[in-house]
Short mmCIF file of C-alpha atoms in Angstrom, two decimals:
data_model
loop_
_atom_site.label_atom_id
_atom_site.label_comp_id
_atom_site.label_asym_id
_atom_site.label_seq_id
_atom_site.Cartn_x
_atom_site.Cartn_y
_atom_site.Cartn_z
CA UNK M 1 173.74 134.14 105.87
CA UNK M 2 177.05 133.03 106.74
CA UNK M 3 178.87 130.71 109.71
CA UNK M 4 181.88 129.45 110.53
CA UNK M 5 182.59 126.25 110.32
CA UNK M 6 184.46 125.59 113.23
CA UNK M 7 181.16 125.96 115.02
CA UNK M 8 180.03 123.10 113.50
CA UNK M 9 180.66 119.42 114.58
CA UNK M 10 181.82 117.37 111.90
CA UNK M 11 180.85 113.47 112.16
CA UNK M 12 183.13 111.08 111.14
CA UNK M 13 180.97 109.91 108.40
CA UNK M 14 178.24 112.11 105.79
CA UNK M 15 174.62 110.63 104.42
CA UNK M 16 175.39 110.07 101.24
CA UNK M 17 173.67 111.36 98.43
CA UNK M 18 171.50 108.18 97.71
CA UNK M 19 171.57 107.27 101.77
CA UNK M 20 169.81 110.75 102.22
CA UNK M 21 167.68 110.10 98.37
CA UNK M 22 166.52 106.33 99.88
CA UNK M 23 166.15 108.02 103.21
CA UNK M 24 163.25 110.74 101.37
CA UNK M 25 161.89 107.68 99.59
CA UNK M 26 161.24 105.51 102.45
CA UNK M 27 159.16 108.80 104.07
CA UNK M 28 156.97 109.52 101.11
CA UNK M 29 156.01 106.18 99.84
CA UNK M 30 155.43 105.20 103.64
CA UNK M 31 153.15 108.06 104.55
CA UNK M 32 149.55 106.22 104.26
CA UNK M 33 147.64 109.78 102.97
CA UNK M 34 150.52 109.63 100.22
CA UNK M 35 150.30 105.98 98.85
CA UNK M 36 146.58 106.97 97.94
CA UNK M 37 145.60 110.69 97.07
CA UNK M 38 143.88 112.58 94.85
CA UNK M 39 145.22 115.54 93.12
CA UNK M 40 143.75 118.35 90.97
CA UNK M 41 145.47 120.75 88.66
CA UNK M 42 145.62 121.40 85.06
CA UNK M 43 147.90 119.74 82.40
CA UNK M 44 150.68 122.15 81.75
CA UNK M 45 152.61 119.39 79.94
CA UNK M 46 152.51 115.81 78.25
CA UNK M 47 155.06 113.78 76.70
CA UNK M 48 154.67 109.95 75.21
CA UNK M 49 157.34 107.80 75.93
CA UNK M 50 158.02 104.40 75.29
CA UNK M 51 157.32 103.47 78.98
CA UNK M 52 153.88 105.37 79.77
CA UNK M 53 152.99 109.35 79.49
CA UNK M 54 155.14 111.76 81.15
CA UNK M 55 152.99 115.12 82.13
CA UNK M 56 152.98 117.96 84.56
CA UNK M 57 150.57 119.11 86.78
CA UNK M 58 150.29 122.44 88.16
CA UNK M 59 147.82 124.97 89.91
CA UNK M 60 146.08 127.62 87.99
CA UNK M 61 148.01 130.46 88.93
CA UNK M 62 151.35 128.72 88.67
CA UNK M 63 152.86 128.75 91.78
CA UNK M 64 153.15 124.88 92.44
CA UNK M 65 153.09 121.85 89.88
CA UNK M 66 154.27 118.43 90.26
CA UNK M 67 155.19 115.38 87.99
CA UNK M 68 153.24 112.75 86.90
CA UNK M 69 153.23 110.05 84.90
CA UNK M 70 151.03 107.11 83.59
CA UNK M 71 152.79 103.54 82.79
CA UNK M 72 151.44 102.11 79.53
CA UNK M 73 149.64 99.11 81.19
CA UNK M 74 147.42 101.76 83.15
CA UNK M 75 146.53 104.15 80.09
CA UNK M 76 143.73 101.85 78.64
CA UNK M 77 142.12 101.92 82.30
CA UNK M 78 142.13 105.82 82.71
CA UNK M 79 138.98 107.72 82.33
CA UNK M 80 140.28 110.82 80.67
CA UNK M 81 143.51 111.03 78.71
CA UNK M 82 145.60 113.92 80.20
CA UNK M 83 145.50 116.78 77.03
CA UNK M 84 147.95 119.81 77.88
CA UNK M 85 145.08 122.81 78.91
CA UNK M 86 142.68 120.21 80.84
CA UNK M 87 141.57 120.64 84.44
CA UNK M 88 142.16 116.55 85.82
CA UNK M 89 141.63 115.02 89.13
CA UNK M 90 143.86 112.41 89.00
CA UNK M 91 144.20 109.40 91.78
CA UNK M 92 147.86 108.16 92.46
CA UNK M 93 150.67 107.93 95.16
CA UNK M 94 154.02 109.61 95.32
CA UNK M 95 157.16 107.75 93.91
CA UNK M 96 160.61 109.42 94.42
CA UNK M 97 163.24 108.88 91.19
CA UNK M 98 167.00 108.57 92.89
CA UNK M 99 168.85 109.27 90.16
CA UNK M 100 167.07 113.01 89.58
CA UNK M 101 165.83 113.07 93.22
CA UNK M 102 162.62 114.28 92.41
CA UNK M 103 159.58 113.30 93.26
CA UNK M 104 156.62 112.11 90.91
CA UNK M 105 153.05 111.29 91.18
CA UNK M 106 152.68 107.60 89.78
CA UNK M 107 148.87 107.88 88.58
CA UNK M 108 146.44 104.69 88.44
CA UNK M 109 143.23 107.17 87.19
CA UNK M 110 142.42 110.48 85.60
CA UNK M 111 138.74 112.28 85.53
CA UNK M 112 137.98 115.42 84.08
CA UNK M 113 137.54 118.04 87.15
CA UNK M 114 134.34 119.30 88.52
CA UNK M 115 131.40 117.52 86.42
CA UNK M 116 133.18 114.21 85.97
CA UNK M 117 134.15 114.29 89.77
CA UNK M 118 130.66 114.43 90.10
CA UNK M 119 129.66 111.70 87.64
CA UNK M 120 131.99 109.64 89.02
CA UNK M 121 131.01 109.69 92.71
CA UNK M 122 127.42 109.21 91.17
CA UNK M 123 128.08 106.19 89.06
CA UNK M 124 129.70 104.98 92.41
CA UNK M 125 127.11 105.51 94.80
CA UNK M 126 124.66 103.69 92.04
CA UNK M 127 126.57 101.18 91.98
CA UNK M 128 126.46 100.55 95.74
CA UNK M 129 122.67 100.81 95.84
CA UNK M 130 122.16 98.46 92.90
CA UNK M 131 124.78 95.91 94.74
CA UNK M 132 122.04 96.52 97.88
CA UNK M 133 118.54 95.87 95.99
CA UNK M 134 117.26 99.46 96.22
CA UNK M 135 117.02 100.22 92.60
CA UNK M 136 115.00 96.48 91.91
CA UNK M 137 111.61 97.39 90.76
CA UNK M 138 110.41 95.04 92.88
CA UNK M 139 110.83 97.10 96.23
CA UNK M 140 108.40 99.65 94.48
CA UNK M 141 104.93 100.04 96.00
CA UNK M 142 101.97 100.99 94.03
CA UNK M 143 100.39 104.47 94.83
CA UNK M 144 97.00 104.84 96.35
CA UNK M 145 94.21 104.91 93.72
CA UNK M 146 91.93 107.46 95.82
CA UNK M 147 94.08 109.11 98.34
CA UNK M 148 92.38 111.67 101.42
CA UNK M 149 95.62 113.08 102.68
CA UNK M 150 98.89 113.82 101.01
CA UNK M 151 102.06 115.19 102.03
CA UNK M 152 104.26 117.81 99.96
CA UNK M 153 108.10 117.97 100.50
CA UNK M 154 109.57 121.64 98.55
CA UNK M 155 110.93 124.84 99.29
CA UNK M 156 107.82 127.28 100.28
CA UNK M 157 109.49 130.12 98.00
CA UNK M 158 109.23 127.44 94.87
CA UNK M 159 107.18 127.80 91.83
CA UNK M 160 106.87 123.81 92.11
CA UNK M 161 104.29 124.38 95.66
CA UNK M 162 102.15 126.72 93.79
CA UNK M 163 101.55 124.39 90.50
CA UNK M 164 100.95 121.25 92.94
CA UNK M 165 98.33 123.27 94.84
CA UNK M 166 96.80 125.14 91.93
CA UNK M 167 96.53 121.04 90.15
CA UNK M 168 95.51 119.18 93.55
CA UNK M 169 92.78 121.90 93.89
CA UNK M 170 91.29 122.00 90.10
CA UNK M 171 91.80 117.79 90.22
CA UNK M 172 90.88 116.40 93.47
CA UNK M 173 88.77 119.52 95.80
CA UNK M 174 88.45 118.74 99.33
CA UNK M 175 91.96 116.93 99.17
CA UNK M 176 93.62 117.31 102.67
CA UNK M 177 97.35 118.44 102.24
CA UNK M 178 100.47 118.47 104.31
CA UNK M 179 103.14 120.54 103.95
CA UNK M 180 106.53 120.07 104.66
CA UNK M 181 109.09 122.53 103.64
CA UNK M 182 112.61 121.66 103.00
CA UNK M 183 115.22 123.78 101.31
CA UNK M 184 115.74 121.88 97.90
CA UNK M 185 119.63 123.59 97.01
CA UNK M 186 122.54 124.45 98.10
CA UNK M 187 124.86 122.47 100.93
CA UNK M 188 122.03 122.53 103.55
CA UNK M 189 119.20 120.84 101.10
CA UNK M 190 119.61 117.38 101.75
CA UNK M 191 119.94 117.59 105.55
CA UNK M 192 116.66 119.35 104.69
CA UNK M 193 115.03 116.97 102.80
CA UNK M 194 115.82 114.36 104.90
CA UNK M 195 113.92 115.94 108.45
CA UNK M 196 111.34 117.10 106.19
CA UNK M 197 110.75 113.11 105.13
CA UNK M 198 110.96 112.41 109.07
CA UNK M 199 108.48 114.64 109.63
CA UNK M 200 105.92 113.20 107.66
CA UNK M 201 106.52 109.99 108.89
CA UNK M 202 106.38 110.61 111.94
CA UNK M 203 102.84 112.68 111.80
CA UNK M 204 101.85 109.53 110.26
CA UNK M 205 98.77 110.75 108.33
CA UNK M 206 99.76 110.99 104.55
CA UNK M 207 98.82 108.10 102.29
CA UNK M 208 101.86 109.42 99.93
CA UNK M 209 104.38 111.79 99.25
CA UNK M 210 105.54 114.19 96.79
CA UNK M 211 108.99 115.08 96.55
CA UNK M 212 109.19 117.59 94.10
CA UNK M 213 111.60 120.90 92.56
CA UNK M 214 110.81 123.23 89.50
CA UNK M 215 113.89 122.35 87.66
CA UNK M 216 117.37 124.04 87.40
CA UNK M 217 120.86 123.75 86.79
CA UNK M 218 122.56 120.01 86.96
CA UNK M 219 124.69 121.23 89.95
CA UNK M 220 121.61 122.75 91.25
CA UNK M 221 119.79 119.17 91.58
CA UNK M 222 122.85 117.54 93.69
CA UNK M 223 120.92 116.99 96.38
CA UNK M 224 118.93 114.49 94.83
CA UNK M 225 122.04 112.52 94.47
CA UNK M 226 123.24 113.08 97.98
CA UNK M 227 123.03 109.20 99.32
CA UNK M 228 121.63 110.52 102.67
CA UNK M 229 118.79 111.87 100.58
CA UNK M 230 118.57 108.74 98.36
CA UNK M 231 118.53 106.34 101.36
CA UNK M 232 116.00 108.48 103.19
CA UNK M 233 113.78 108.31 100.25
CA UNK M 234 114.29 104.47 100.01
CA UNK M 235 113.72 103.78 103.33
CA UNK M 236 110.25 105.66 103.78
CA UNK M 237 107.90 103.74 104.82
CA UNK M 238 105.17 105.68 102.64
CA UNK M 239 105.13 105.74 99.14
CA UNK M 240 106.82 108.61 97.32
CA UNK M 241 106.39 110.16 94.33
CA UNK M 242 109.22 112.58 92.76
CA UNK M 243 108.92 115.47 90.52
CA UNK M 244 111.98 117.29 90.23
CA UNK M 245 111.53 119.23 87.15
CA UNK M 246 114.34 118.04 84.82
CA UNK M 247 114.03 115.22 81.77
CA UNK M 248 117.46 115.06 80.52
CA UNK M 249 119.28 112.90 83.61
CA UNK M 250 117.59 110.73 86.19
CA UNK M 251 118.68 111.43 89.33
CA UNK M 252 119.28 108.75 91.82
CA UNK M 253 116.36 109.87 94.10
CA UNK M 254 114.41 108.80 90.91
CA UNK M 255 115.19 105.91 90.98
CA UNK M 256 114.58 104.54 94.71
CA UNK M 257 111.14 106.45 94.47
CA UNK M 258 107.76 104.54 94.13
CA UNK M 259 107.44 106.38 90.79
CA UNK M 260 108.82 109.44 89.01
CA UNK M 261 107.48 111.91 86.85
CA UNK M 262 109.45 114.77 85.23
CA UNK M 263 107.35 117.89 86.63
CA UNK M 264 106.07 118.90 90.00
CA UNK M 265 102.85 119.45 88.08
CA UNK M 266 102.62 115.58 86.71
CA UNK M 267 103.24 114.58 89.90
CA UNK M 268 100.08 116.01 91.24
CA UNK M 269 98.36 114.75 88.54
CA UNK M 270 99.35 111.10 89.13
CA UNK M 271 98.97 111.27 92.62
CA UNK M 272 95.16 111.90 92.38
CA UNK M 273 92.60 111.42 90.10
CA UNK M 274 90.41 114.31 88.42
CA UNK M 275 86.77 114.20 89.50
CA UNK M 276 85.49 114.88 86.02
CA UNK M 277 87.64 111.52 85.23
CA UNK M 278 86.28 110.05 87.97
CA UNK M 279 82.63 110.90 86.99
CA UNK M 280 83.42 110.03 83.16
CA UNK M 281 84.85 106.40 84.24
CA UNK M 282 81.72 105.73 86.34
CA UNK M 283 79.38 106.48 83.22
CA UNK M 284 81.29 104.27 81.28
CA UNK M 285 81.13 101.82 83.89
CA UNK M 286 77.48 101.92 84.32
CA UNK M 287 77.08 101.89 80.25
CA UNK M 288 79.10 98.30 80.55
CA UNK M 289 77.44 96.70 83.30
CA UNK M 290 74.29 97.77 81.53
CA UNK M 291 75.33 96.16 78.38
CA UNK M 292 76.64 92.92 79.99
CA UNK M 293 73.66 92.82 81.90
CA UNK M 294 71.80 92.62 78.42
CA UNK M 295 73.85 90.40 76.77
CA UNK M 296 73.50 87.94 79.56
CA UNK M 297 69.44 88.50 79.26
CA UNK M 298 69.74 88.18 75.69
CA UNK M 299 71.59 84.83 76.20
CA UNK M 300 69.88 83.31 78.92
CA UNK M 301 66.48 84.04 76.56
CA UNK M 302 68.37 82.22 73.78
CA UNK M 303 68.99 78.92 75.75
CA UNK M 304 65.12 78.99 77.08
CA UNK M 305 64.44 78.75 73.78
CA UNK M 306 66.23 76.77 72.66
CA UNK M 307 65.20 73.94 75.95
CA UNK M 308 61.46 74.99 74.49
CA UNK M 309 62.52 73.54 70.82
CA UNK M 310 64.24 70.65 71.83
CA UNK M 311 61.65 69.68 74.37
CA UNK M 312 58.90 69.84 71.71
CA UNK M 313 61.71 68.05 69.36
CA UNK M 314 62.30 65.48 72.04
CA UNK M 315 58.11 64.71 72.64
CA UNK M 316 59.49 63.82 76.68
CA UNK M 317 55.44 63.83 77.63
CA UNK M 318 54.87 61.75 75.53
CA UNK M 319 58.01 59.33 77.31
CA UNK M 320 56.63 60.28 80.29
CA UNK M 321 53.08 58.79 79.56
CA UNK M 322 55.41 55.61 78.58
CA UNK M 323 57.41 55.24 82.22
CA UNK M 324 54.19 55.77 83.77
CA UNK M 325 52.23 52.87 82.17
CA UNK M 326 55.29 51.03 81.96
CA UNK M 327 55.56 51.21 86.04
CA UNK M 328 51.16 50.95 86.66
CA UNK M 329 52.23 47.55 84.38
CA UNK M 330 55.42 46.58 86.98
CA UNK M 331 53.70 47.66 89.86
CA UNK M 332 50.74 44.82 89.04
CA UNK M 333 52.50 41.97 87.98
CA UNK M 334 54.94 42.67 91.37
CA UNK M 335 51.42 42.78 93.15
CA UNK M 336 50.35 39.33 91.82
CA UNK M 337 53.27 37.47 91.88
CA UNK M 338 53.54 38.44 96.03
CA UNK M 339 49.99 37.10 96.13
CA UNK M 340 50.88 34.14 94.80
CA UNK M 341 53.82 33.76 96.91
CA UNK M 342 51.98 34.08 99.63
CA UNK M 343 49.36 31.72 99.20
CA UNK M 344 51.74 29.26 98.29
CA UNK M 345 53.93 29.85 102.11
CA UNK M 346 50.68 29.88 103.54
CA UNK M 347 49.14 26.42 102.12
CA UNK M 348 53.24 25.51 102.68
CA UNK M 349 52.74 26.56 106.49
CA UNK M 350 49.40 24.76 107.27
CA UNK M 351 50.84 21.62 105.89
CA UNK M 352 53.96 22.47 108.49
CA UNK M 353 51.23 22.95 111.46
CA UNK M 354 48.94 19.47 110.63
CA UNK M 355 52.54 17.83 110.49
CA UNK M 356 53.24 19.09 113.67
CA UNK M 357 49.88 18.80 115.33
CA UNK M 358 50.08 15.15 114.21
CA UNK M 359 53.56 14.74 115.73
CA UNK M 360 52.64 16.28 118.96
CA UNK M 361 52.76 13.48 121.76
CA UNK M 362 50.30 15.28 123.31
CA UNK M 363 47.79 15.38 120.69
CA UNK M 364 48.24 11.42 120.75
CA UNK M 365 46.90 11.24 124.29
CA UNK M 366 44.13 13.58 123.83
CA UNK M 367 42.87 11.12 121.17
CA UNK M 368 42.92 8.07 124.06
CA UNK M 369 46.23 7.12 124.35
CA UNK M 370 48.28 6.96 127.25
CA UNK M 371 52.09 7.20 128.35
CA UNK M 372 53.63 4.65 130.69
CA UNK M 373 56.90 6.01 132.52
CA UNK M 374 58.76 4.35 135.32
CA UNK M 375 59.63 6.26 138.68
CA UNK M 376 62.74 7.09 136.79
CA UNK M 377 60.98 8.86 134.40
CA UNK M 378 61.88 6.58 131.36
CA UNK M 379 59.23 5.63 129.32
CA UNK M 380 58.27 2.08 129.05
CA UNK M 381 58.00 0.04 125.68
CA UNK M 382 57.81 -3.68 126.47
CA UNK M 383 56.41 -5.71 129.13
CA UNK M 384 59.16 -7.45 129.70
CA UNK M 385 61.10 -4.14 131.22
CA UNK M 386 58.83 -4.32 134.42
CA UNK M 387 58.98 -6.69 137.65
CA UNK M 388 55.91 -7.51 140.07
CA UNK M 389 55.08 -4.84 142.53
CA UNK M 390 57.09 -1.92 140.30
CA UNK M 391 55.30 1.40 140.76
CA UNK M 392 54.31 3.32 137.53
CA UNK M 393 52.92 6.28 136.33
CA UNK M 394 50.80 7.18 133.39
CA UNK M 395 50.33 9.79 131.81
CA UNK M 396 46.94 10.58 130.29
CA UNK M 397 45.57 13.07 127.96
CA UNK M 398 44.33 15.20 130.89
CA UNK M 399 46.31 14.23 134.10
CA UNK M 400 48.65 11.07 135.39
CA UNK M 401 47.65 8.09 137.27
CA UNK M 402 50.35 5.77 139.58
CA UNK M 403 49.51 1.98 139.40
CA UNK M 404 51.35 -0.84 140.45
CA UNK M 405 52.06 -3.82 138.61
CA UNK M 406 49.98 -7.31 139.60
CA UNK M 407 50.67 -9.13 136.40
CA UNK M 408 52.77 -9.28 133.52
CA UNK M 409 50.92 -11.20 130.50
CA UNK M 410 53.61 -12.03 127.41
CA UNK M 411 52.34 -10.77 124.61
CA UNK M 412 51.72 -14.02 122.41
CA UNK M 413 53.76 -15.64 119.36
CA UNK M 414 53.36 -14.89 115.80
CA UNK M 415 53.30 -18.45 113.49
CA UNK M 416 55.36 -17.83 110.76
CA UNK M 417 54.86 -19.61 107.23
CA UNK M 418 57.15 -22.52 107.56
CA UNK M 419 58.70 -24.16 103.86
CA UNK M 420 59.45 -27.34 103.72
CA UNK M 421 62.30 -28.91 101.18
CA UNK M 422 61.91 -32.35 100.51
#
């Protein structure tokens, strides 16, 4: 294709190359999906240099490949060295070098494609649950010992549903069982799982759960890592059981569950008991109680003797016959030392009432004497207390007489010895 130039307008001034370079820069290292991105292709080239490892990276067929490189202080971090014939995914952002003008992916981490994509995301997404408590022990529950109704979460077309019912049958007959199917590969599985979990919650009868698979591929068991699967298994608020049929990786359903076992069959087995285990425990059961039983006969039959001998050893009649005589002895002497007492406070009280009776004014009177007492009431003592004509009253042993006073005779003088001094 051809044009003439005069149909062009020419500025006054061209972009220069490195204007027009700086100008590409600024667009690709400013483009957000750019600064971050992941990239896979396979190592077509890889050269060391002083500064970091130079590769390419192309497509399979060819048609596109881009260049990459690794600066030394990033090499120790990568995950997988980039080896010329390797499929990578490799995690970078896009740098543009002015003085080629080409573009380059700067990389910060390299992964082998497909399975280690996969490990990867799964060590992440462990990681994440471990940082949130769901893979402590100590959120797991303890299964039922004797569960009457469990629920079953498989695909119907499984081999897994046919060895759980043929073992919950031969184990635990009469066992009532829910099923709830759920297609266990493929995209659609752990949407699947999920409502079939829902489901039994939501019916509300099962005591527990089995999640279980018969096995298969790695990629084949990816639901079991899906976190929507993990978190709905964490979250149940019945305990689960899983038996997903593989023993060489633990998937991270595995470890939120209650418990894990490594077959669908196992799982039915731990879930409930076998009645011929059942009827075996409770003979041994009835054997020990029997035996303890004995043993504490034997024992208690032991010490009775052994009170016997040291009773005989001990001759406690024999004390007995001793308190007793010693307290017939106690309770005499106490007997006749209170008699004595109280004839003593009796002779002791008699003496009290003579003194008394004695004392007793009137007693005095009844014996002939008499009381003189003025109108006042003040007893007289001497003649000489009265005047002529002064009204009295006596009191006699029986009654009180008034008088009046006619005469007062002086009662008359004592001699006394008289000593003479000469």
């Amino acid at each position: 294709m051809t044009a003439d130039v005069t149909e062009f307008l020419i500025p006054d001034t061209a972009v220069s190359v490195a204007g027009l370079t700086d100008y590409m820069r600024l667009l690709l290292e400013q483009d957000e999906q750019l600064r971050q991105i992941w990239v896979i292709g396979e190592v077509s080239s890889a050269n060391n240099h002083r500064s970091g490892l130079f590769f390419t990276l192309q497509d399979p067929d060819g048609q596109a490949a881009i260049k990459c490189v690794v600066w030394n202080g990033q090499l120790p971090k990568l995950m997988q060295r980039p080896t010329v014939g390797e499929q990578l995914i490799v995690l970078g952002s896009i740098k543009l070098y002015p003085a080629r003008g080409e573009y380059q992916l700067s990389v910060w981490q390299a992964l082998p494609a497909g399975v280690g994509l996969q490990a990867l995301r799964y060590q992440q997404l462990r990681n994440r649950l471990e940082a949130e408590g769901l893979l402590d022990p100590q959120r797991k529950r303890s299964l039922p010992s004797h569960p009457q109704t469990i629920a079953v979460v498989t695909s119907p077309t499984a081999a897994a549903w046919g060895d759980i019912q043929k073992t919950l049958r031969q184990r635990y007959p009469g066992l009532h069982v829910l099923f709830a199917p759920a297609t266990v590969q493929g995209e659609q599985a752990p949407e699947s799982i999920v409502k079939a979990i829902e489901r039994v919650e939501k019916d509300g009868r099962a005591e527990v759960i089995i999640l279980s698979r018969g096995g298969g591929a790695v990629e084949e068991l990816a639901c079991f890592n899906d976190e929507r699967v993990v978190r709905a298994v964490a979250n149940c608020t019945i305990p689960i059981i899983t038996g997903i049929g593989h023993q060489r990786d633990e998937s991270l359903v595995d470890l939120v569950a209650d418990e894990n076992v490594h077959t669908p069959t196992a799982a039915a087995e731990r879930v409930v008991p076998a009645l011929a285990d059942l009827y075996n425990q409770h003979q041994q059961r009835v054997v020990s109680l029997q035996q303890v039983v004995q043993r504490e006969l034997e024992t208690a039959d032991n010490q009775l003797q052994g009170l016997r001998e040291r009773l005989q050893r001990l001759r406690l009649d024999k004390q007995v016959q001793q308190q007793m005589q010693a307290l017939i002895w106690q309770r005499q002497k106490l007997v006749q030392i209170t008699s004595v007492k109280l004839q003593q406070a009796t002779q002791y009280l008699e003496m009290l009432r003579q003194k008394l009776t004695t004392l007793d004014p009137k007693a005095v009177l009844q014996r002939g004497y008499a009381v003189v007492r003025q109108e006042d009431g003040m007893t007289v003592r001497n003649a000489s207390e009265l005047a002529m004509g002064q009204e009295l009253v006596i009191q006699l042993g029986q009654g009180e007489v008034k008088v009046r006073v006619t005469e007062l005779i002086k009662p008359p003088r004592r001699q006394g010895r008289q000593d003479l001094h000469g």
